mmCIF file of C-alpha atoms in Angstrom:
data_model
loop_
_atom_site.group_PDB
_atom_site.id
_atom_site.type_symbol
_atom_site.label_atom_id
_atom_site.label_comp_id
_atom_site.label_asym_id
_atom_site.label_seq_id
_atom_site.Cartn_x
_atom_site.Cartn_y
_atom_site.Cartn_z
ATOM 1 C CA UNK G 22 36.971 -4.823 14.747
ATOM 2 C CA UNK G 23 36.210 -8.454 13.978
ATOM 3 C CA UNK G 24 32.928 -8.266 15.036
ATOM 4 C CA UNK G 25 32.122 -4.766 12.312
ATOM 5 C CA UNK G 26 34.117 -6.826 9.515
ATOM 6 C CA UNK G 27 31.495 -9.331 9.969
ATOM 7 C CA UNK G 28 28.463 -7.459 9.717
ATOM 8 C CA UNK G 29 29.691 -5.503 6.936
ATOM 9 C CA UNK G 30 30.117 -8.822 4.667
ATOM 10 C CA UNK G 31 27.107 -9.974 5.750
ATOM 11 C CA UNK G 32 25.214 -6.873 4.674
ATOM 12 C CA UNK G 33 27.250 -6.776 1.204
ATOM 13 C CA UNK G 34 26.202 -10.667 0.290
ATOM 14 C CA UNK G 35 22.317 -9.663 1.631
ATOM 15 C CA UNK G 36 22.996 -6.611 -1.041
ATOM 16 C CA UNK G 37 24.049 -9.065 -3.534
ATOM 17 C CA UNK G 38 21.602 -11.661 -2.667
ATOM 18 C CA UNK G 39 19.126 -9.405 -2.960
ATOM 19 C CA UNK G 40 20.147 -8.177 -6.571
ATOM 20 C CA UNK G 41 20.922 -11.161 -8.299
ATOM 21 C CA UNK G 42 16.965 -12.714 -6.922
ATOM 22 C CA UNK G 43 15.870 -9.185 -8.011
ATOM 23 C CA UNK G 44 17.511 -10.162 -11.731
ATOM 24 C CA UNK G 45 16.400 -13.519 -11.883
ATOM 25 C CA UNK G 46 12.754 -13.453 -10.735
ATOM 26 C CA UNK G 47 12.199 -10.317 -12.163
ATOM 27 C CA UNK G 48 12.312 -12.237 -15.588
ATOM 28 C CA UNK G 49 9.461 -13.718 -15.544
ATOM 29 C CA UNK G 50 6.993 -11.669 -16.650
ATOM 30 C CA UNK G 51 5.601 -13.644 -19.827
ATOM 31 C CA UNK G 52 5.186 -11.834 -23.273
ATOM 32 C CA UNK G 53 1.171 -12.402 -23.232
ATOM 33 C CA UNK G 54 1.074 -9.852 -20.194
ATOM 34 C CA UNK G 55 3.102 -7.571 -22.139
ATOM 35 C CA UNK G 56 0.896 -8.073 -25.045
ATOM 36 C CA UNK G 57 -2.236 -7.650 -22.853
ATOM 37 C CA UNK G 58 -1.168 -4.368 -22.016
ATOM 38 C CA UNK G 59 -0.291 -3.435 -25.662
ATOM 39 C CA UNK G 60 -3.952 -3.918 -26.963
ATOM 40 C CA UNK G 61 -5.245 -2.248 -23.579
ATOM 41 C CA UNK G 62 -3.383 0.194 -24.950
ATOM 42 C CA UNK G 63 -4.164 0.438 -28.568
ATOM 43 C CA UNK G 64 -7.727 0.627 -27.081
ATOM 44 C CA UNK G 65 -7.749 3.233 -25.131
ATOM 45 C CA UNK G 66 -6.023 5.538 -28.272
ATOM 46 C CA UNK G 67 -9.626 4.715 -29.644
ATOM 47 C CA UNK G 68 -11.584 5.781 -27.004
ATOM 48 C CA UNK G 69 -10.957 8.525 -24.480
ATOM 49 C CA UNK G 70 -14.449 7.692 -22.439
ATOM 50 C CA UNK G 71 -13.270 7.110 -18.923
ATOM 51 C CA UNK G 72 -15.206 4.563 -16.287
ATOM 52 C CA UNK G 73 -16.502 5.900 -12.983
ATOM 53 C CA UNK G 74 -16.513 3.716 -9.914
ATOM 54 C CA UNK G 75 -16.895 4.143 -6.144
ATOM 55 C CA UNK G 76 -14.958 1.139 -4.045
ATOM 56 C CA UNK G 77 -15.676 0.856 -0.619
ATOM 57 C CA UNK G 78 -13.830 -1.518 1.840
ATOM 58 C CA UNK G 79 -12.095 -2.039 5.120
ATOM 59 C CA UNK G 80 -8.603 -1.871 6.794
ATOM 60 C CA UNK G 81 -7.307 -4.417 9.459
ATOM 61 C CA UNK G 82 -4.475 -2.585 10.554
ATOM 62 C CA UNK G 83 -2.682 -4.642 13.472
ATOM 63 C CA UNK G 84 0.937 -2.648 15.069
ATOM 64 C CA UNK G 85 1.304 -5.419 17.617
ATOM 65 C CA UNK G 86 0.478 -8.814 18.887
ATOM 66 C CA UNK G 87 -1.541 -11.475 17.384
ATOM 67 C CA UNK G 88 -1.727 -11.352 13.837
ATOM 68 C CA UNK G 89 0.788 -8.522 13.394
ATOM 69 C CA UNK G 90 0.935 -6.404 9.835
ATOM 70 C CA UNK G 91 2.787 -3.299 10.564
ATOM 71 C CA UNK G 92 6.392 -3.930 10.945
ATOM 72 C CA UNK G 93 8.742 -0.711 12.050
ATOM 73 C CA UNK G 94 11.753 -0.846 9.661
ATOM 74 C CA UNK G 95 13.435 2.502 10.195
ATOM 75 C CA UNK G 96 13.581 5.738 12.326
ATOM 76 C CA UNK G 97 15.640 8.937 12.654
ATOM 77 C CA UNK G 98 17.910 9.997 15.517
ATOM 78 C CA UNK G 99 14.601 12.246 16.730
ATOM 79 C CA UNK G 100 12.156 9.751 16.613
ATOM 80 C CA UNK G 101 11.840 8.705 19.936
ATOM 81 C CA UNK G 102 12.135 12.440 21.622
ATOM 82 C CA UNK G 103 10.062 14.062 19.180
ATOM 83 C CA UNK G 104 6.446 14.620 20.364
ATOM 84 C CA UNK G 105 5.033 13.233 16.462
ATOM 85 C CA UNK G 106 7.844 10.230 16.478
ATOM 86 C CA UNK G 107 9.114 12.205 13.259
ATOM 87 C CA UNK G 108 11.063 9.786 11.165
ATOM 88 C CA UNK G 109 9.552 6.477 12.090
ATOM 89 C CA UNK G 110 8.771 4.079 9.254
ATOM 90 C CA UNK G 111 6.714 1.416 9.165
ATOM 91 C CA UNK G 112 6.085 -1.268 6.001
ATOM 92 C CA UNK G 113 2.492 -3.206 6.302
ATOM 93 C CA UNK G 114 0.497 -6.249 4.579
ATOM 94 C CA UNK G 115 -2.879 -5.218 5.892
ATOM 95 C CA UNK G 116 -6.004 -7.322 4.957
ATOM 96 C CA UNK G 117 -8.773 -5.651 3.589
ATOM 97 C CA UNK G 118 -12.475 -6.910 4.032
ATOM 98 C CA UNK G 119 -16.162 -6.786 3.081
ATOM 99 C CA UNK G 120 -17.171 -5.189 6.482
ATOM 100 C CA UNK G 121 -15.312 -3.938 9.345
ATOM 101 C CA UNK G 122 -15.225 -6.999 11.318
ATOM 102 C CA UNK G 123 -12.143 -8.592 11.142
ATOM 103 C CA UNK G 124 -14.115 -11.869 10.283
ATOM 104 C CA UNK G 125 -15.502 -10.325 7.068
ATOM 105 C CA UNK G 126 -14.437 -11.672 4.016
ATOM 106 C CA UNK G 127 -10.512 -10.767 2.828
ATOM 107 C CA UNK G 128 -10.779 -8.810 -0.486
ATOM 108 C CA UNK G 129 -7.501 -8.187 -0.616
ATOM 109 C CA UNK G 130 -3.508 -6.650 0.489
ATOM 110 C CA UNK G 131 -2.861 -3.415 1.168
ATOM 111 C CA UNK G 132 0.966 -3.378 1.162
ATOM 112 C CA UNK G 133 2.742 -0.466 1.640
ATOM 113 C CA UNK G 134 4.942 2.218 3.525
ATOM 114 C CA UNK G 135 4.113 4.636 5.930
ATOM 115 C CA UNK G 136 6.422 7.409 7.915
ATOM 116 C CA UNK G 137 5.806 9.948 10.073
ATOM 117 C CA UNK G 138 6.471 12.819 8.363
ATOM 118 C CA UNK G 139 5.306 15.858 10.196
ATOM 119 C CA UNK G 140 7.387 17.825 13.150
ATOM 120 C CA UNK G 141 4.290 19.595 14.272
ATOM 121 C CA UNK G 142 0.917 17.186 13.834
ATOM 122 C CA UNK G 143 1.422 13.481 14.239
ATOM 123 C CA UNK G 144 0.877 12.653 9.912
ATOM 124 C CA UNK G 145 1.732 9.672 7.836
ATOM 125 C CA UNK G 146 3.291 9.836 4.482
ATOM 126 C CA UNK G 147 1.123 7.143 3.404
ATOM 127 C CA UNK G 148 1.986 4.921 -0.592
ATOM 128 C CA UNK G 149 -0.345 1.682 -0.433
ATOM 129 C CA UNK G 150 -0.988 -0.505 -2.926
ATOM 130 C CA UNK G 151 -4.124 -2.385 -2.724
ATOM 131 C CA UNK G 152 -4.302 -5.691 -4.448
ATOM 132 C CA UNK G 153 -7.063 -7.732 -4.279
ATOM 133 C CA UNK G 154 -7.071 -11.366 -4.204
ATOM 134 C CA UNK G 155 -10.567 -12.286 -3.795
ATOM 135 C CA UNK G 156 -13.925 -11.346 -6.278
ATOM 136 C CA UNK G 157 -14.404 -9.989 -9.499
ATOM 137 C CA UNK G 158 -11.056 -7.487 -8.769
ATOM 138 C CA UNK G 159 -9.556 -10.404 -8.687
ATOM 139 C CA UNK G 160 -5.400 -9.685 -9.828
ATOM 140 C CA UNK G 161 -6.191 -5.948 -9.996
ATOM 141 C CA UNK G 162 -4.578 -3.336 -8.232
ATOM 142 C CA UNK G 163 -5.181 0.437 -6.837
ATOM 143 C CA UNK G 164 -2.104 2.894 -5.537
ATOM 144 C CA UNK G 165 -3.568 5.464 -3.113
ATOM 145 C CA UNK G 166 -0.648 7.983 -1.636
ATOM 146 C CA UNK G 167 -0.552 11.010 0.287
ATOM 147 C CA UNK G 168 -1.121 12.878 3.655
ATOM 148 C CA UNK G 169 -2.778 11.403 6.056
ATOM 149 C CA UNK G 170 -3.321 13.034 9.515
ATOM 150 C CA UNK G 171 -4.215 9.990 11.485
ATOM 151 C CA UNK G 172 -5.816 11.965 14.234
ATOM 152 C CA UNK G 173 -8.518 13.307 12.183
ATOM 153 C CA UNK G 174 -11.323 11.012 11.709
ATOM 154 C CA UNK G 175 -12.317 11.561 7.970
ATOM 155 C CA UNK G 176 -9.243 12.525 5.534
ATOM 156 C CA UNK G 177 -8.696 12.472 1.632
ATOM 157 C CA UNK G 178 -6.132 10.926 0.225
ATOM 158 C CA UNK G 179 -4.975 10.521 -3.671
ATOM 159 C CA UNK G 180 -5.413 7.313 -5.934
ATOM 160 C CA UNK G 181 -2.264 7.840 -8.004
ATOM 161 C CA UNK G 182 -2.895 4.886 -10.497
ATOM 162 C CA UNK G 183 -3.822 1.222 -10.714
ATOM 163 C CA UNK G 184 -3.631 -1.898 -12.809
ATOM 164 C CA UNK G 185 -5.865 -4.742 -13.952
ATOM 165 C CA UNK G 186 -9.071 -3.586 -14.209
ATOM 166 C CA UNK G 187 -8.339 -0.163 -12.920
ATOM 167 C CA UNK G 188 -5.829 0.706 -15.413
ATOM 168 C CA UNK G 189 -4.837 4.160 -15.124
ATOM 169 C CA UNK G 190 -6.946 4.911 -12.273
ATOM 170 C CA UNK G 191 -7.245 8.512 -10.658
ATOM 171 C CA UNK G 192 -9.229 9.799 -8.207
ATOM 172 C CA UNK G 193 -9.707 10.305 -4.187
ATOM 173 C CA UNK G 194 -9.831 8.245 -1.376
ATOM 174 C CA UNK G 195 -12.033 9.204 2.212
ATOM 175 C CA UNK G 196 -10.424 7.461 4.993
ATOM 176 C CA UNK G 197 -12.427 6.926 8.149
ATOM 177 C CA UNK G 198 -11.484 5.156 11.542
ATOM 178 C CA UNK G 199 -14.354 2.819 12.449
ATOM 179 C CA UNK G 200 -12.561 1.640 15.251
ATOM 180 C CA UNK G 201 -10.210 4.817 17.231
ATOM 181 C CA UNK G 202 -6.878 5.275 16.445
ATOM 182 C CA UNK G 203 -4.357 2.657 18.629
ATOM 183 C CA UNK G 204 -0.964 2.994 17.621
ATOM 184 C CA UNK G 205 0.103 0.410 19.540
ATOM 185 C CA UNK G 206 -3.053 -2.472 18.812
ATOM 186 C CA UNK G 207 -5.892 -2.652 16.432
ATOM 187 C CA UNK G 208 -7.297 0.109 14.250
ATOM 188 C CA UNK G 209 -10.233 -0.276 11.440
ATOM 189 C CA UNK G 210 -10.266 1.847 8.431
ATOM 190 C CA UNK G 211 -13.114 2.488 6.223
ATOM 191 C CA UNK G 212 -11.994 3.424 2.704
ATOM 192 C CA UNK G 213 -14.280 4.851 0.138
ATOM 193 C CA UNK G 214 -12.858 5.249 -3.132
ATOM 194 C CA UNK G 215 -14.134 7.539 -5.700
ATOM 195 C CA UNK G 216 -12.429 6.976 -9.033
ATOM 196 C CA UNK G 217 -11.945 7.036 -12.985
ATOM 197 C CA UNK G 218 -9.831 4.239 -14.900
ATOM 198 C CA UNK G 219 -9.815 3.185 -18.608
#
């Protein structure tokens, strides 16, 4: 009884923990953002000419070992007897590069959260945010979200907005493997992104 009294304070002060930095740091976003946004804004009531672009970069996606950037955080009480692992979640903070070697040049994060989704095929729910950190994207971000059958070597997936440059962004993603699918290691992913933003 002790021992479930314990871990239930604990969890209530991470709760509050959590909240009150969630209150204070998220204060300090400065007005000239804001008013960045505003004139973006006023902008685009002018003009309703959107801009075309194709993106194309690559995925280090490591599940294990060295260099890890997919974490597990959560499963259902089927995961582990279900033939798809239904209910498994995972949260990642891939690199993404020039090329496909790992040694190419970081562009960016893509941070997100994946779960297997499907009872039948094994299929990610898939809601990645791609920030770059690197070149002239530099502090600008693209959400891509979706299905994504893993199995299946070229997929399309939906890019559901974006900020920075790529304000409003919408448009679809192709998702290749370059290296095959290892749930357990390594995997590549090409992505090819075929977009409009304002």
């Amino acid at each position: 009884m002790g021992k479930f009294r314990l871990q239930t304070i604990f969890k209530i002060c991470s709760l509050l923990l959590l909240t009150y930095n969630s209150y204070v740091y998220g204060k300090t976003e400065t007005p000239k953002a804001t008013e960045s946004v505003e004139k973006w804004f006023k902008k685009l009531k002018k003009s309703t000419e959107p801009k075309f672009k194709i993106i194309e970069f690559y995925v280090q996606d490591i599940v294990s070992g060295e260099g890890q950037t997919v974490f597990p955080v959560a499963k259902s009480n089927i995961s582990f007897t279900s033939p798809t692992n239904f209910g498994i979640v995972v949260v990642a903070d891939d690199r993404f590069t020039v090329g496909a070697d790992p040694k190419s040049p970081t562009l960016g994060r893509g941070q997100g959260i994946a779960a297997l989704s499907d009872l039948a095929d094994r299929v990610l729910y898939l809601n990645v945010v791609f920030y770059f950190t690197e070149g002239k994207y530099k502090g600008s971000s693209v959400v891509i979200l979706g299905r994504d059958p893993m199995l299946v070597n070229s997929r399309e997936l939906s890019i559901a907005g974006g900020s920075g440059v790529f304000r409003s962004a919408r448009g679809v993603t192709e998702i290749t493997n370059c290296t095959p699918y290892s749930p357990t290691g390594y995997t590549c992913f090409k992505y090819t992104l075929y977009f409009t933003h304002f």
